[in-house]
Coordinates of C-alpha atoms and ligand atoms in Angstrom, one line a residue:
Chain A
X534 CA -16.3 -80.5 6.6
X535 CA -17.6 -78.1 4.5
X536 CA -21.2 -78.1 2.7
X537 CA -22.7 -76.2 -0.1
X538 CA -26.2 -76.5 -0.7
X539 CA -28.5 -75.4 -3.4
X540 CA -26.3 -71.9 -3.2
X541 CA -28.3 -69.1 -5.6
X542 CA -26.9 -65.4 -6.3
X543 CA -27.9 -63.1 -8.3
X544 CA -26.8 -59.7 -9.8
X545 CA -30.3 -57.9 -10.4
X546 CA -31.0 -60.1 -13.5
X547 CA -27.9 -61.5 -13.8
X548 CA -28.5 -64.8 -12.4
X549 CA -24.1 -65.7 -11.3
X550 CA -24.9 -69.0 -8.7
X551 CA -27.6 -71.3 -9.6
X552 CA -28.0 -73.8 -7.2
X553 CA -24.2 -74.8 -6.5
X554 CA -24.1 -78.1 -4.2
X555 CA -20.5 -79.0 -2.7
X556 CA -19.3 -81.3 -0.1
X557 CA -15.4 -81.1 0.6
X558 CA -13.7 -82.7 2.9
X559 CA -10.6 -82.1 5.2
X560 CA -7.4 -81.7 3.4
X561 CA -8.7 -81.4 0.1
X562 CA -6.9 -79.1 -2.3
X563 CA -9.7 -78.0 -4.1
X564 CA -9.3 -76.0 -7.1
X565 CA -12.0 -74.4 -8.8
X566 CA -12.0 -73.5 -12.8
X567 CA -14.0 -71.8 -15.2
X568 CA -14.5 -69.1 -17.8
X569 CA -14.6 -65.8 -17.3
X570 CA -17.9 -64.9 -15.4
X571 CA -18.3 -67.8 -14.5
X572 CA -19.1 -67.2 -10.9
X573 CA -16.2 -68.7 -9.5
X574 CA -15.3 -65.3 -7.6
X575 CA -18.8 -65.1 -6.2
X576 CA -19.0 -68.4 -5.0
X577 CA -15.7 -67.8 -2.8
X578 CA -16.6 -64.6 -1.4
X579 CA -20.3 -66.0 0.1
X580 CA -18.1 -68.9 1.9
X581 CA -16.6 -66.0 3.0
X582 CA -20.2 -63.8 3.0
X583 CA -18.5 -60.9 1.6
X584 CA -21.1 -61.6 -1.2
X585 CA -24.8 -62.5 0.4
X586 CA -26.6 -65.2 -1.1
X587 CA -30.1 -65.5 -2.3
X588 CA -30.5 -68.5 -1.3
X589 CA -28.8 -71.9 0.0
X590 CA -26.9 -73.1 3.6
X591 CA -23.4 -73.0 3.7
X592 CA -21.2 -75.3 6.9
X593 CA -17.9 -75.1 7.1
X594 CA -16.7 -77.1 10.3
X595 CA -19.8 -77.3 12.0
X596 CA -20.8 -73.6 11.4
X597 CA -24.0 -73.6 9.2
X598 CA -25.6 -70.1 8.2
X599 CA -28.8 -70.2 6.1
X600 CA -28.8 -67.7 3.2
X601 CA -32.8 -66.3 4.3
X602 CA -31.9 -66.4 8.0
X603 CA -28.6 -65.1 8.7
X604 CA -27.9 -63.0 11.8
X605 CA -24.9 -61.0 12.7
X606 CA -23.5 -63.7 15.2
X607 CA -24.2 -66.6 12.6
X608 CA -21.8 -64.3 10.0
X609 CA -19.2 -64.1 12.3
X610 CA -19.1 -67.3 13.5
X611 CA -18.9 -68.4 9.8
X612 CA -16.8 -65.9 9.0
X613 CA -14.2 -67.2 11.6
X614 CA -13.9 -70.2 10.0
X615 CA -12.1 -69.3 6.7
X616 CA -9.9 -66.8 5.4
X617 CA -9.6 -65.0 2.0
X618 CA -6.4 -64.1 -0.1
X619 CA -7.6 -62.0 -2.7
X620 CA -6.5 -61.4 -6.5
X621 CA -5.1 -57.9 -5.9
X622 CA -3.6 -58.6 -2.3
X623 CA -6.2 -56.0 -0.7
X624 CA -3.3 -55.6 2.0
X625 CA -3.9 -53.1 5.1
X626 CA -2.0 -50.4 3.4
X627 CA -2.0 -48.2 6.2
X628 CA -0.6 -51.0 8.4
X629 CA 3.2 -52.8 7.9
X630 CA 3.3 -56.4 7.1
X631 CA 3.5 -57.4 11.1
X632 CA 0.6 -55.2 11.5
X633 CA -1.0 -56.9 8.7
X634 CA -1.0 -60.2 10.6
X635 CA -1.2 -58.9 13.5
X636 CA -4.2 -57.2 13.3
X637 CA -6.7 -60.0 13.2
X638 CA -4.6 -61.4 16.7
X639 CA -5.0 -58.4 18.7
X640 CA -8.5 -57.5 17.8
X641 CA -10.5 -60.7 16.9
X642 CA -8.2 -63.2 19.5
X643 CA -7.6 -60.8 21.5
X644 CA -4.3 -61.8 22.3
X645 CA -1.7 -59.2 24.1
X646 CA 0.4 -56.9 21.8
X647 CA 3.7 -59.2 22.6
X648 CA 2.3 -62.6 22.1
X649 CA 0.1 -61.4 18.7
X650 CA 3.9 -59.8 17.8
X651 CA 5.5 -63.2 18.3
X652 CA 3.0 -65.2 16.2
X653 CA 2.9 -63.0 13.5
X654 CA 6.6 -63.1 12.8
X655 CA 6.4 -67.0 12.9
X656 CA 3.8 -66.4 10.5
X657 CA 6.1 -64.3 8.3
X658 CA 9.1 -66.3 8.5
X659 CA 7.1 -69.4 7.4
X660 CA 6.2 -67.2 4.0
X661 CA 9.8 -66.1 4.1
X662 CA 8.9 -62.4 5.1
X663 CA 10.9 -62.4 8.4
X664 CA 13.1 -59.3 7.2
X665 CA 10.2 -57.1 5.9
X666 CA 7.8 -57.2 9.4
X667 CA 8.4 -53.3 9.2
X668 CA 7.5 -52.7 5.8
X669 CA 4.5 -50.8 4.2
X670 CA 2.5 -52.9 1.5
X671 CA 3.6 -50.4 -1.0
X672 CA 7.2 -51.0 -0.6
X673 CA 6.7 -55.0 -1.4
X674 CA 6.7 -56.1 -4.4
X675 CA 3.4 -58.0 -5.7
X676 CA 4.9 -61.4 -4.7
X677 CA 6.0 -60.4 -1.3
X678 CA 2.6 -58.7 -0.8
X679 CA 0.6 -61.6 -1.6
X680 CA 2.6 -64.2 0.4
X681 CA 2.1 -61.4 3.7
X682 CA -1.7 -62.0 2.2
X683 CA -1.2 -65.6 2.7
X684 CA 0.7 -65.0 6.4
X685 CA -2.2 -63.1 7.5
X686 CA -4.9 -65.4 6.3
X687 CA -3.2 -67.9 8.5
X688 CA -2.9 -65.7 11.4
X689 CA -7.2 -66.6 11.8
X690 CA -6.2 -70.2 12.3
X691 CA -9.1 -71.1 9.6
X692 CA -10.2 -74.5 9.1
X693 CA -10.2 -73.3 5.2
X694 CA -8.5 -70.7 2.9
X695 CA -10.1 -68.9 0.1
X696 CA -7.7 -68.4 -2.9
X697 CA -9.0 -66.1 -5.6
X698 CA -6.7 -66.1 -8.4
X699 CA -3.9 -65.6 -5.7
X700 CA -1.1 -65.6 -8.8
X701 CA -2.9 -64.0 -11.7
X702 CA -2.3 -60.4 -11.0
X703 CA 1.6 -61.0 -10.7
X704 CA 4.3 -60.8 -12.9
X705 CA 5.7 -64.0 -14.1
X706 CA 8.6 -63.7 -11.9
X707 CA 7.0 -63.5 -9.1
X708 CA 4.9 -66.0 -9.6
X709 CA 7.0 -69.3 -8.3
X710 CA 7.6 -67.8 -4.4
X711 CA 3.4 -67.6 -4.0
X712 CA 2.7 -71.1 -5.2
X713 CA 5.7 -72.7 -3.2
X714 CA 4.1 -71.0 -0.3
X715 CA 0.4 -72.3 -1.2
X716 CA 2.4 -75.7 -1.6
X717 CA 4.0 -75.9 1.6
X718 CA 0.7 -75.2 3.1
X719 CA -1.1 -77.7 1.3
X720 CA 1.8 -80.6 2.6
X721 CA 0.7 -79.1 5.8
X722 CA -2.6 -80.2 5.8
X723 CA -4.8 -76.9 5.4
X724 CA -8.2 -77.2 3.2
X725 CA -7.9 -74.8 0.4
X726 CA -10.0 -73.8 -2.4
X727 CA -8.9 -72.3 -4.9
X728 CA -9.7 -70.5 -8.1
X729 CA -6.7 -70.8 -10.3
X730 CA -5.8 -71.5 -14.0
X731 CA -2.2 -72.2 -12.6
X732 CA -1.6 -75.4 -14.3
X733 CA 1.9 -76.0 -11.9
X734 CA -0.6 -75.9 -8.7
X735 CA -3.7 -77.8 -10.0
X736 CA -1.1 -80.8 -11.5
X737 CA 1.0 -81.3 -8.7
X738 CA -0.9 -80.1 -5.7
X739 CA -4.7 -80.2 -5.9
X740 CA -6.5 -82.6 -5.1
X741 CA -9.8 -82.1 -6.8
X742 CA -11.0 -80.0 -9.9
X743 CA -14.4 -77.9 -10.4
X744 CA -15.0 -76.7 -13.4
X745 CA -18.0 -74.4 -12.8
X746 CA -19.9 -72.9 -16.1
X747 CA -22.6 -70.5 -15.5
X748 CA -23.5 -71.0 -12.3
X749 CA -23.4 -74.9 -12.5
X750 CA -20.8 -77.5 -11.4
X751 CA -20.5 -78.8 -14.6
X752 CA -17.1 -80.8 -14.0
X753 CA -15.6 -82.3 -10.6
X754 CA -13.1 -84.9 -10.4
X755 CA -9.6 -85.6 -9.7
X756 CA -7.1 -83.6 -12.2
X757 CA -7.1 -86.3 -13.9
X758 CA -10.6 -87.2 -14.2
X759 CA -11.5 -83.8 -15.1
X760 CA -8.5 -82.8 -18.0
X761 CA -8.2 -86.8 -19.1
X762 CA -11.7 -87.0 -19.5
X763 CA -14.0 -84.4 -19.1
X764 CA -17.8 -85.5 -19.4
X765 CA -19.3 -82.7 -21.0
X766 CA -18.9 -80.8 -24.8
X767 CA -18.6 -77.8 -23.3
X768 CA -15.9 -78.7 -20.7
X769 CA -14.1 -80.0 -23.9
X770 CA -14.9 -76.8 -25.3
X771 CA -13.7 -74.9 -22.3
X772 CA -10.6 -76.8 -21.9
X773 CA -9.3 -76.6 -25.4
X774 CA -10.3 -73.0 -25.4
X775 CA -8.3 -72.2 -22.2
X776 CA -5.9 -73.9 -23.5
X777 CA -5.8 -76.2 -20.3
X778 CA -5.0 -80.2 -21.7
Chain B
X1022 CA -2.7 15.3 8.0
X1023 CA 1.0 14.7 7.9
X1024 CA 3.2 11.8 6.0
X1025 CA 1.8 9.6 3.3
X1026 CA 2.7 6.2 5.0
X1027 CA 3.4 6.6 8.7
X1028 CA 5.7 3.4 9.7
X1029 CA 6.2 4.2 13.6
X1030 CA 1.9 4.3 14.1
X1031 CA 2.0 1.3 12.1
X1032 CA 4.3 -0.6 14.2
X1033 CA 2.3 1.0 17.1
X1034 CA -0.5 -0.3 16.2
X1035 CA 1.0 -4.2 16.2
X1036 CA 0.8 -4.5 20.4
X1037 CA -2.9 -3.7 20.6
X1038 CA -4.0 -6.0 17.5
X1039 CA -1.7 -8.8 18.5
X1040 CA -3.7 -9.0 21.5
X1041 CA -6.6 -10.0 20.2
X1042 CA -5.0 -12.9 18.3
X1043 CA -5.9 -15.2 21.0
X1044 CA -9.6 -14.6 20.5
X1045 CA -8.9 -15.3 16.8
X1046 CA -7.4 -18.7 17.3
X1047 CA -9.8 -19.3 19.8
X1048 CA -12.4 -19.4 17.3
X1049 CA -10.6 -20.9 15.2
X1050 CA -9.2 -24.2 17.3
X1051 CA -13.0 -24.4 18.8
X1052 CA -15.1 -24.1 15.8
X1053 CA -12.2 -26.3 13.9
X1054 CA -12.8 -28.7 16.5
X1055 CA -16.8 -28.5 16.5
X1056 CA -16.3 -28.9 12.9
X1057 CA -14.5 -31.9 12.5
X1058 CA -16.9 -33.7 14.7
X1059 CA -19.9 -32.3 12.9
X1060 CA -18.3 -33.2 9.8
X1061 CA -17.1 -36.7 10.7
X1062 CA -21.0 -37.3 12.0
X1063 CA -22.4 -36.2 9.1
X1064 CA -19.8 -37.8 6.8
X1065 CA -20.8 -41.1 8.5
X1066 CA -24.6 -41.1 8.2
X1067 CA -23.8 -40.6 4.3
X1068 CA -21.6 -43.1 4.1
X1069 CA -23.7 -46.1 5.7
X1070 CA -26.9 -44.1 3.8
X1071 CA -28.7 -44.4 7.4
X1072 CA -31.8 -43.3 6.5
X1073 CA -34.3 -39.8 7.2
X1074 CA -31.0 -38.2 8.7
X1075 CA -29.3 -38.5 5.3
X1076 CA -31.7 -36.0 4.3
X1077 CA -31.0 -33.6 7.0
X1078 CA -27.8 -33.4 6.2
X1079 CA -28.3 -33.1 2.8
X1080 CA -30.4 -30.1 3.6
X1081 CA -27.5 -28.7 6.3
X1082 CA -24.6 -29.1 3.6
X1083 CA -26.6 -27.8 0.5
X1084 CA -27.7 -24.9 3.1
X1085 CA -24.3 -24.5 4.3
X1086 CA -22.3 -24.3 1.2
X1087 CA -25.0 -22.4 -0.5
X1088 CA -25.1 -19.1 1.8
X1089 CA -22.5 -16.7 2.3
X1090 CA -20.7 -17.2 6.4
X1091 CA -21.3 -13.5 7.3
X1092 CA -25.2 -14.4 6.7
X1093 CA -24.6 -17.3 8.3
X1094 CA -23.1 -15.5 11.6
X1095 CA -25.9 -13.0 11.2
X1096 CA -29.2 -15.7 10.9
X1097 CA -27.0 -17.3 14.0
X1098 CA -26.5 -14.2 16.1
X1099 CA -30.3 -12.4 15.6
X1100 CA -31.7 -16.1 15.1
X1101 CA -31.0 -17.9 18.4
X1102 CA -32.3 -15.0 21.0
X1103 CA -35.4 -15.4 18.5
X1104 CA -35.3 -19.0 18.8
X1105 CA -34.7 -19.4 23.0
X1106 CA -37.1 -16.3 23.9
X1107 CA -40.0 -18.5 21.7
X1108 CA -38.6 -21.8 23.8
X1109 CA -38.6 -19.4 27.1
X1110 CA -42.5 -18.8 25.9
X1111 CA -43.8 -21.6 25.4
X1112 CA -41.8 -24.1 27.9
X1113 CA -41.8 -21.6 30.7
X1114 CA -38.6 -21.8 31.1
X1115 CA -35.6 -19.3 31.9
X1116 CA -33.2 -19.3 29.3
X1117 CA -30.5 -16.1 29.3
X1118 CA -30.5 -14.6 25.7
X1119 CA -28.9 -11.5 27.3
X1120 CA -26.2 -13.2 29.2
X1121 CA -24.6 -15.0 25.9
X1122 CA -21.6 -13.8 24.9
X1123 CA -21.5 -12.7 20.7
X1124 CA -18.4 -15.4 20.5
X1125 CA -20.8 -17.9 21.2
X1126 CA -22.7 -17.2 18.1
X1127 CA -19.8 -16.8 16.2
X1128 CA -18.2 -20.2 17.2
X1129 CA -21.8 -21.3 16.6
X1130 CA -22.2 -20.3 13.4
X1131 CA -18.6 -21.2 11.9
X1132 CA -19.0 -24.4 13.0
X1133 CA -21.9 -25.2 11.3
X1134 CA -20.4 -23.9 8.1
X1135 CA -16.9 -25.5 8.1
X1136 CA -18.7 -28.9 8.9
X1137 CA -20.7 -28.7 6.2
X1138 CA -17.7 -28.3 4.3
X1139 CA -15.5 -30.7 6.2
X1140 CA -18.1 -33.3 5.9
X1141 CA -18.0 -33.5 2.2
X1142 CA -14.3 -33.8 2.0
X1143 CA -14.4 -36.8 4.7
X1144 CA -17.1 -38.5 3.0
X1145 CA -15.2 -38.0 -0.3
X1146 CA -11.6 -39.5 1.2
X1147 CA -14.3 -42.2 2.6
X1148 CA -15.3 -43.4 -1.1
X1149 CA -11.8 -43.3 -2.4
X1150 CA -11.2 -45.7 -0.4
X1151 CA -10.5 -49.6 -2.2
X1152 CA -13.7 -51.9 -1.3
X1153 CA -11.3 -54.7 -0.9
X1154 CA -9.7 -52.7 2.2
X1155 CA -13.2 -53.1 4.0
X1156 CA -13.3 -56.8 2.4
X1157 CA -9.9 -57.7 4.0
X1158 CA -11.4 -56.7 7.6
X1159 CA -14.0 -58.8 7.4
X1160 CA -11.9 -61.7 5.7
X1161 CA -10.4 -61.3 8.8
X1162 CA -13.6 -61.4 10.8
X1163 CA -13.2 -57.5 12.1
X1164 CA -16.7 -55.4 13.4
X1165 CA -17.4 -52.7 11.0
X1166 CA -16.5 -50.4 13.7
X1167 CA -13.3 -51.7 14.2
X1168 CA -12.5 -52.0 10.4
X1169 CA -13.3 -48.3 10.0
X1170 CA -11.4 -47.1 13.5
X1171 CA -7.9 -49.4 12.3
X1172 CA -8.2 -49.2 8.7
X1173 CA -10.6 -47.1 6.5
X1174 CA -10.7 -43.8 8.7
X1175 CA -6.6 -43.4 9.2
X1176 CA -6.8 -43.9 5.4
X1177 CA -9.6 -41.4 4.8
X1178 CA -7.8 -38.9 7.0
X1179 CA -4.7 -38.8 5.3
X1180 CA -6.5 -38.7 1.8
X1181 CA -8.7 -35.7 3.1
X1182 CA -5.5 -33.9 5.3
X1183 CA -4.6 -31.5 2.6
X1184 CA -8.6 -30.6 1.8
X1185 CA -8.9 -30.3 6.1
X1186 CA -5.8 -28.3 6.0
X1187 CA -7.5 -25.8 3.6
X1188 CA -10.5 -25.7 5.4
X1189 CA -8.9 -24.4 8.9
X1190 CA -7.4 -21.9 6.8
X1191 CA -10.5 -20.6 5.3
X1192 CA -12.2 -20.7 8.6
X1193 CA -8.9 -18.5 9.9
X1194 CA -9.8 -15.8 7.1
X1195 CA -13.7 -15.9 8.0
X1196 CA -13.0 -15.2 12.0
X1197 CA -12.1 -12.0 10.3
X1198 CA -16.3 -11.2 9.6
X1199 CA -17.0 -12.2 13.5
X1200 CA -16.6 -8.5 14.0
X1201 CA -20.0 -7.8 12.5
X1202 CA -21.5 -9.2 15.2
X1203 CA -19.7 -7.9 17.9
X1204 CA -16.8 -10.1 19.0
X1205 CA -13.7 -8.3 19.2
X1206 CA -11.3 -10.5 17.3
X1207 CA -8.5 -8.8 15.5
X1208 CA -10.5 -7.6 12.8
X1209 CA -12.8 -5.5 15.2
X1210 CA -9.2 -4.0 17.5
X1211 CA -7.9 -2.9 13.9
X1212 CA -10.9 -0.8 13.3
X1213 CA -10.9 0.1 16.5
X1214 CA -7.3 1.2 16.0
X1215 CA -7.4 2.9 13.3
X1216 CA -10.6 4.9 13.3
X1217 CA -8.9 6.7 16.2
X1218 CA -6.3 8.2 14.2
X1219 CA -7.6 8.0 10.4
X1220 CA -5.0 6.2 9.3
X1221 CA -6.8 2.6 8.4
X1222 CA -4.3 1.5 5.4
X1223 CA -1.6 1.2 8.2
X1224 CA -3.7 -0.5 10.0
X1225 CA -4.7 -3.2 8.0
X1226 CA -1.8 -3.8 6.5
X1227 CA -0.5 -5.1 10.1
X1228 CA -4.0 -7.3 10.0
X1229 CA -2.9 -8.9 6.7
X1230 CA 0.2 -9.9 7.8
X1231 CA -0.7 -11.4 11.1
X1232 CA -3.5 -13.5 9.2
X1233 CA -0.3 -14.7 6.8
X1234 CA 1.7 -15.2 9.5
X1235 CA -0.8 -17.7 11.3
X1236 CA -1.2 -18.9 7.7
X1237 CA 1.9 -19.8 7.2
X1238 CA 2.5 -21.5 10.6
X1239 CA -0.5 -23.5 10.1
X1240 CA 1.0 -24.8 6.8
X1241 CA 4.3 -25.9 8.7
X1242 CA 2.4 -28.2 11.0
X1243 CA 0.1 -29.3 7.9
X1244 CA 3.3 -30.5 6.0
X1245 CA 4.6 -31.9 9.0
X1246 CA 1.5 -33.7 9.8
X1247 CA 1.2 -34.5 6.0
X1248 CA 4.7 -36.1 5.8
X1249 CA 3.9 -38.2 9.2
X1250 CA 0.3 -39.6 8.1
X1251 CA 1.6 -40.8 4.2
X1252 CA 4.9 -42.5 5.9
X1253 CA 2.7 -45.8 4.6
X1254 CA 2.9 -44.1 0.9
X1255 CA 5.6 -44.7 -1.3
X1256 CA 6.0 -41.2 -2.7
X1257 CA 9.0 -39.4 -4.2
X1258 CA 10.1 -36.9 -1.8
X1259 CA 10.7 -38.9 1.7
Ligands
ADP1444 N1 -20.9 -56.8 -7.2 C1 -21.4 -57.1 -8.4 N2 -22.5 -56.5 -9.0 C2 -23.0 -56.8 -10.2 N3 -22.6 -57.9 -10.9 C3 -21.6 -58.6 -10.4 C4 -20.9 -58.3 -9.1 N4 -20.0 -59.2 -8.9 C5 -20.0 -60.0 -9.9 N5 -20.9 -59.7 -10.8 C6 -21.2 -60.4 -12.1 O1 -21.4 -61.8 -11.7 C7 -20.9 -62.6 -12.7 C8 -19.9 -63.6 -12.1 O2 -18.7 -62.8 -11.7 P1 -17.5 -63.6 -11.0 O3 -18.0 -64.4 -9.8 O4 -16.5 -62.5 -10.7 O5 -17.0 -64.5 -12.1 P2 -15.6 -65.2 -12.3 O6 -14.8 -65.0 -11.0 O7 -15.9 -66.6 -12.5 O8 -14.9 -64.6 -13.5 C9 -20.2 -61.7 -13.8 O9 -21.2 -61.6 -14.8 C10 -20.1 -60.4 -13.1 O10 -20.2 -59.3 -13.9
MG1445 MG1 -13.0 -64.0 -10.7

């Protein structure tokens, strides 16, 4: 369903994507790994072009956008096929949590006020958030901000979401309430990929590992394939580094 | 001459200045107004870099900012009869330069100045702005357009309210030069005023506290206003 090919990016000379190819299908729980600067970041945010590559076609569900010939309708026809729930929650903070959710409804579905109203507080109740519809971002707490993240990715109906690092700026406490959501999602069939050290997630609910190293796919299996019996010394490396086995 | 401080002229003098108030916050609420459109223009072109007009408005705010307003009101007020007698010259055509009233210019020329001003404190509240708030629209799969009108310019307002606030309260105190160019504002009634009688000190005392007056009522509604766009903030005082 979605199809990565020969993806390049670059910083100036910093050279962060070179030549990423990546099939996924339907319902996989992909989770990507990697060290720091890797480009796992990058790679998620041209699925969702927030970050324009140099090079390379992307398709998600029939969508395909050419990195050298992209036009404003080809973006947003991509675009409105995944969503993105970002490390630092990147909430509407002039907007309440409904609002949140709401927004996309009302402006990109163009659904009236009431029914927008009534599906996002579905959407909210399904990540346990029925009670704070009225509430600011800043009066949530990191957990509760980042599963209204999750509600409002939803609310785009997209045939993938985008996790980056969705847990790694919480505190621990917090941390359980965003992966049960993630997990219910994943039981309900939504294609995810995801860039997460979270070992709880990646054991019990992924599907598929990446392990992307400078640019490269340097690892990709199941879990198991990929912690068990990685293929290359410096996935070893990584792994025992990360402290990830 | 008679008493030292004469109380009863003073408060005499209060009906006849008072009336000219209105042409004070006339000038004030329509270059205030002319302003914050100028300013959020300007503001904009910077902000998306679009080029050859960022230069001009580098050029209008570095002018701006860089000359005092009462040369500004007087380039404005000699400088446009100038500038529409050459247009009548060389067009043919039949522009009034008599017929303009002086409160054009001045409305003119403040305008232009608290833009400038304005503009730079939008812009500013712009940048402050989180790139993941722009980010999260288009995650979404909202225009630019309606990413700034939802999200990024209700947030840039209420990060630039207090700098606004100050800037319609500087542009109160400068109506106060309008009177060098022949608008009869307060200013220009108290002069008036008080050149009849010699007794200016009364006079302008009564100015001073009509300007702080309006001052002080226009920092009421600012709090107010204040308190209403950061209900989103958590804060200390509620
Ligand atoms: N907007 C940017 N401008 C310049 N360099 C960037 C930018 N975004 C990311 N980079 C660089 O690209 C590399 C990969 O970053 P990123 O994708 O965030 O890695 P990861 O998420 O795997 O840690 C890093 O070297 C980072 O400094
Ligand atoms: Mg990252």
């Amino acid at each position: 369903m979605i199809s990565i090919r020969g993806l390049e990016k670059s910083f100036g000379d910093n050279r962060v994507l070179r030549g990423v190819n990546l099939e996924i299908a339907k319902g996989e729980i992909l989770t990507i790994i990697g060290p720091s600067g890797a480009g796992k970041t990058t790679l998620l945010r041209t699925l969702n072009w927030l970050d324009v590559p140099d090079a390379g076609t992307i398709t998600i569900d029939g969508a395909t956008i050419d990195a050298t010939r992209a036009t404003k309708r080809s973006i947003k026809q991509l675009r409105s096929k995944s969503a993105m729930v970002f490390q630092h929650y990147n909430l509407f903070n002039n907007k309440t949590a409904l609002e949140n959710v709401t927004e996309s409804l009302i402006l990109v579905r163009k659904l009236p006020r009431a029914e927008a109203e009534a599906r996002g507080r579905q959407l909210l109740e399904r990540v346990g958030l029925s009670d704070k519809c009225d509430t600011y971002p800043s009066f949530l707490s990191g957990g509760q901000q980042q599963r209204v993240g999750i509600a409002r990715a939803l609310a785009v109906e997209p045939k993938v979401i985008l996790f980056d690092e969705p847990t790694s700026a919480l505190d621990p406490e917090w941390v359980n309430e965003v992966l049960a959501v993630m997990t219910e999602i994943a039981r309900d069939g939504m294609t995810m990929i995801v860039v997460s050290h979270e070992m709880r997630f990646v054991r019990n609910v992924s599907t598929r590992v990446v392990l992307l190293d400078d640019g490269h796919i340097l690892e990709d299996g199941t879990p198991e394939q990929v912690f068990q019996h990685p293929r290359h010394e410096r996935a070893v490396q990584f792994l025992r580094q990360a402290d990830l086995q | 001459m008679g008493k030292i401080f004469d109380l009863s002229f003073m408060i005499s003098t209060i009906p006849p200045i008072v009336g000219k108030l209105p042409v004070t916050l006339w000038i004030v609420f329509l270059s205030g107004a002319i302003a914050l459109v100028l300013g959020f223009l300007v503001a904009m072109v910077r902000y998306f870099h679009v080029r050859i007009l960022t230069q001009i408005c580098k050029v209008y705010v570095s002018f701006m900012r860089g000359t005092p307003a009462m040369v500004q009101l007087l380039v404005a007020y000699y400088g446009i009869p100038i500038f529409l007698r050459a247009i009548n010259a060389s067009l043919g055509t039949g522009f009034s330069v008599n017929g303009i009233p002086a409160v054009v210019f001045a409305v003119f020329a403040l305008s232009l100045n608290s833009g400038a001003f304005m503009s730079e404190t939008i812009r500013g509240a712009m940048l402050a702005i989180n790139a993941g708030q722009l980010e999260a629209c288009y995650s979404v799969n909202l225009s630019t357009w309606q990413a700034l009108r939802r999200i990024i310019l209700p947030q840039a307002f209420t990060n630039a309210l207090p700098a606004l606030g100050n800037s319609f309260i500087s542009l109160l105190k400068e109506t106060s030069l309008v009177f060098y160019i022949s608008v009869i504002d307060m200013m220009a009634q108290a002069k008036i005023t008080g050149s009849r009688s010699y007794r200016f000190f009364e006079v302008y005392i009564v100015v001073a506290l009509i300007y702080w007056a309006v001052c002080f009522l226009m920092e009421r509604v600012l709090a107010l206003l204040e308190r209403h766009v950061r209900r989103y903030e958590r804060g200390i005082v509620k």
